[in-house]
């Protein structure tokens, strides 16, 4: 706690004149600026997370630089989102805040008070949630919708599973460090990145805290989370990690690996065996309404409320799905998505499905694909081995491609943009 307070004090004195000084510009990002007050606020949020998680903290100057770099990349994406007309309406933002509160077992007012008690500005936190929603929509448009997974890729992964290479035996908890290279790097840029990686690697294998190293040195977007990738199946890991993972034990640090994005080092935090193939499957049907230039979020939600009222009045869900749902693949089947595991759905959809009773219809809710109402038709226990393998193969290949393309896209966006770091400037 003393170290956190010390760093927070250093942050509040970034300008060298204290918290009451006039705000100043710490970075110019294209035709926009980042103010010192924004940087202080973001670091305050981050320090709260570190305090709760008891994570290792890097030296304060490195922490400030890393947070500013993340703010710069975020600002570039927000500028692009605005140019593409991406906006988050008040209703969607309010629902997102209620969902956050619910995950913390609080109502919205209790959640607001909890943030204030932690010294966090509620309005600034709400604005950050809105920004994250905008970034999610931007990445979905730029990256996700362009990701294709072929049948041959799925079959290859399943074949490898049958050969014992990707059987559902273990999940791995991994953290990583990326030292990035620009798009189309020159030889001297590659050498500089390689030299920097060597120094980081020597520190990692010499016993330095890997979380702290990732925060201080990684160029990946998850650096401020200590490079933590969470639990991953083998198929969710890049090939360069798989080449070493079988020879590693929890606590081990990998050798340096190179990819088009740069140089990687990863730490195997833990691994666990997966044995149970019996799962709860759900049978659901939904109606999807997409927003566009002519249909706002408010209008889409209102439209679905009207459809739900018609169902309550006796009209058939399936027939209304055929007429109104814009998920054309399921609309022809009355909106049915078939038997599946709820975890295969996007997070917002999964949470709604898991909260329903059999035959219950949800209130309208939003995902990255648009607005939905969903009905839970039935639940069953099922040996899902083969079906899960195929669904998991599809999702894991897709997610891996999304992560790789996102990292490359963000590096390209940064390389092609005008950015001026004024953190250490006296002006």
Short mmCIF file of N, CA and C in Angstrom, two decimals, residues 57 115 122 127 129 152 195 198 200 212 236 238 275 289:
data_model
loop_
_atom_site.label_atom_id
_atom_site.label_comp_id
_atom_site.label_asym_id
_atom_site.label_seq_id
_atom_site.Cartn_x
_atom_site.Cartn_y
_atom_site.Cartn_z
N UNK A 57 4.24 -4.06 -9.10
CA UNK A 57 4.24 -2.76 -9.77
C UNK A 57 5.64 -2.43 -10.29
N UNK A 115 -17.34 2.98 -6.50
CA UNK A 115 -16.30 3.67 -7.27
C UNK A 115 -15.85 4.94 -6.56
N UNK A 122 -16.87 8.86 -11.14
CA UNK A 122 -17.88 8.03 -11.79
C UNK A 122 -18.10 8.44 -13.24
N UNK A 127 -17.43 7.27 -18.96
CA UNK A 127 -16.91 7.64 -20.28
C UNK A 127 -15.93 6.59 -20.80
N UNK A 129 -16.03 3.39 -20.11
CA UNK A 129 -16.84 2.24 -20.54
C UNK A 129 -17.40 2.51 -21.94
N UNK A 152 -11.23 -26.56 -44.25
CA UNK A 152 -9.97 -27.31 -44.21
C UNK A 152 -9.18 -27.01 -42.94
N UNK A 195 17.81 -7.00 -29.80
CA UNK A 195 18.71 -6.67 -28.68
C UNK A 195 17.91 -6.34 -27.42
N UNK A 198 16.60 -9.52 -25.90
CA UNK A 198 17.65 -10.28 -25.19
C UNK A 198 17.83 -9.78 -23.77
N UNK A 200 15.55 -8.23 -21.93
CA UNK A 200 14.36 -8.60 -21.18
C UNK A 200 14.41 -10.09 -20.82
N UNK A 212 5.84 -7.76 -13.72
CA UNK A 212 6.45 -6.44 -13.71
C UNK A 212 7.20 -6.17 -15.00
N UNK A 236 -5.74 -22.32 -28.93
CA UNK A 236 -5.82 -20.88 -28.77
C UNK A 236 -4.44 -20.24 -28.69
N UNK A 238 -0.60 -19.37 -30.14
CA UNK A 238 0.16 -19.26 -31.39
C UNK A 238 1.11 -20.44 -31.55
N UNK A 275 -11.06 -33.18 -18.01
CA UNK A 275 -11.47 -34.57 -18.17
C UNK A 275 -12.95 -34.72 -18.54
N UNK A 289 -32.09 -7.84 -34.67
CA UNK A 289 -32.33 -6.60 -35.42
C UNK A 289 -31.02 -5.81 -35.40
#
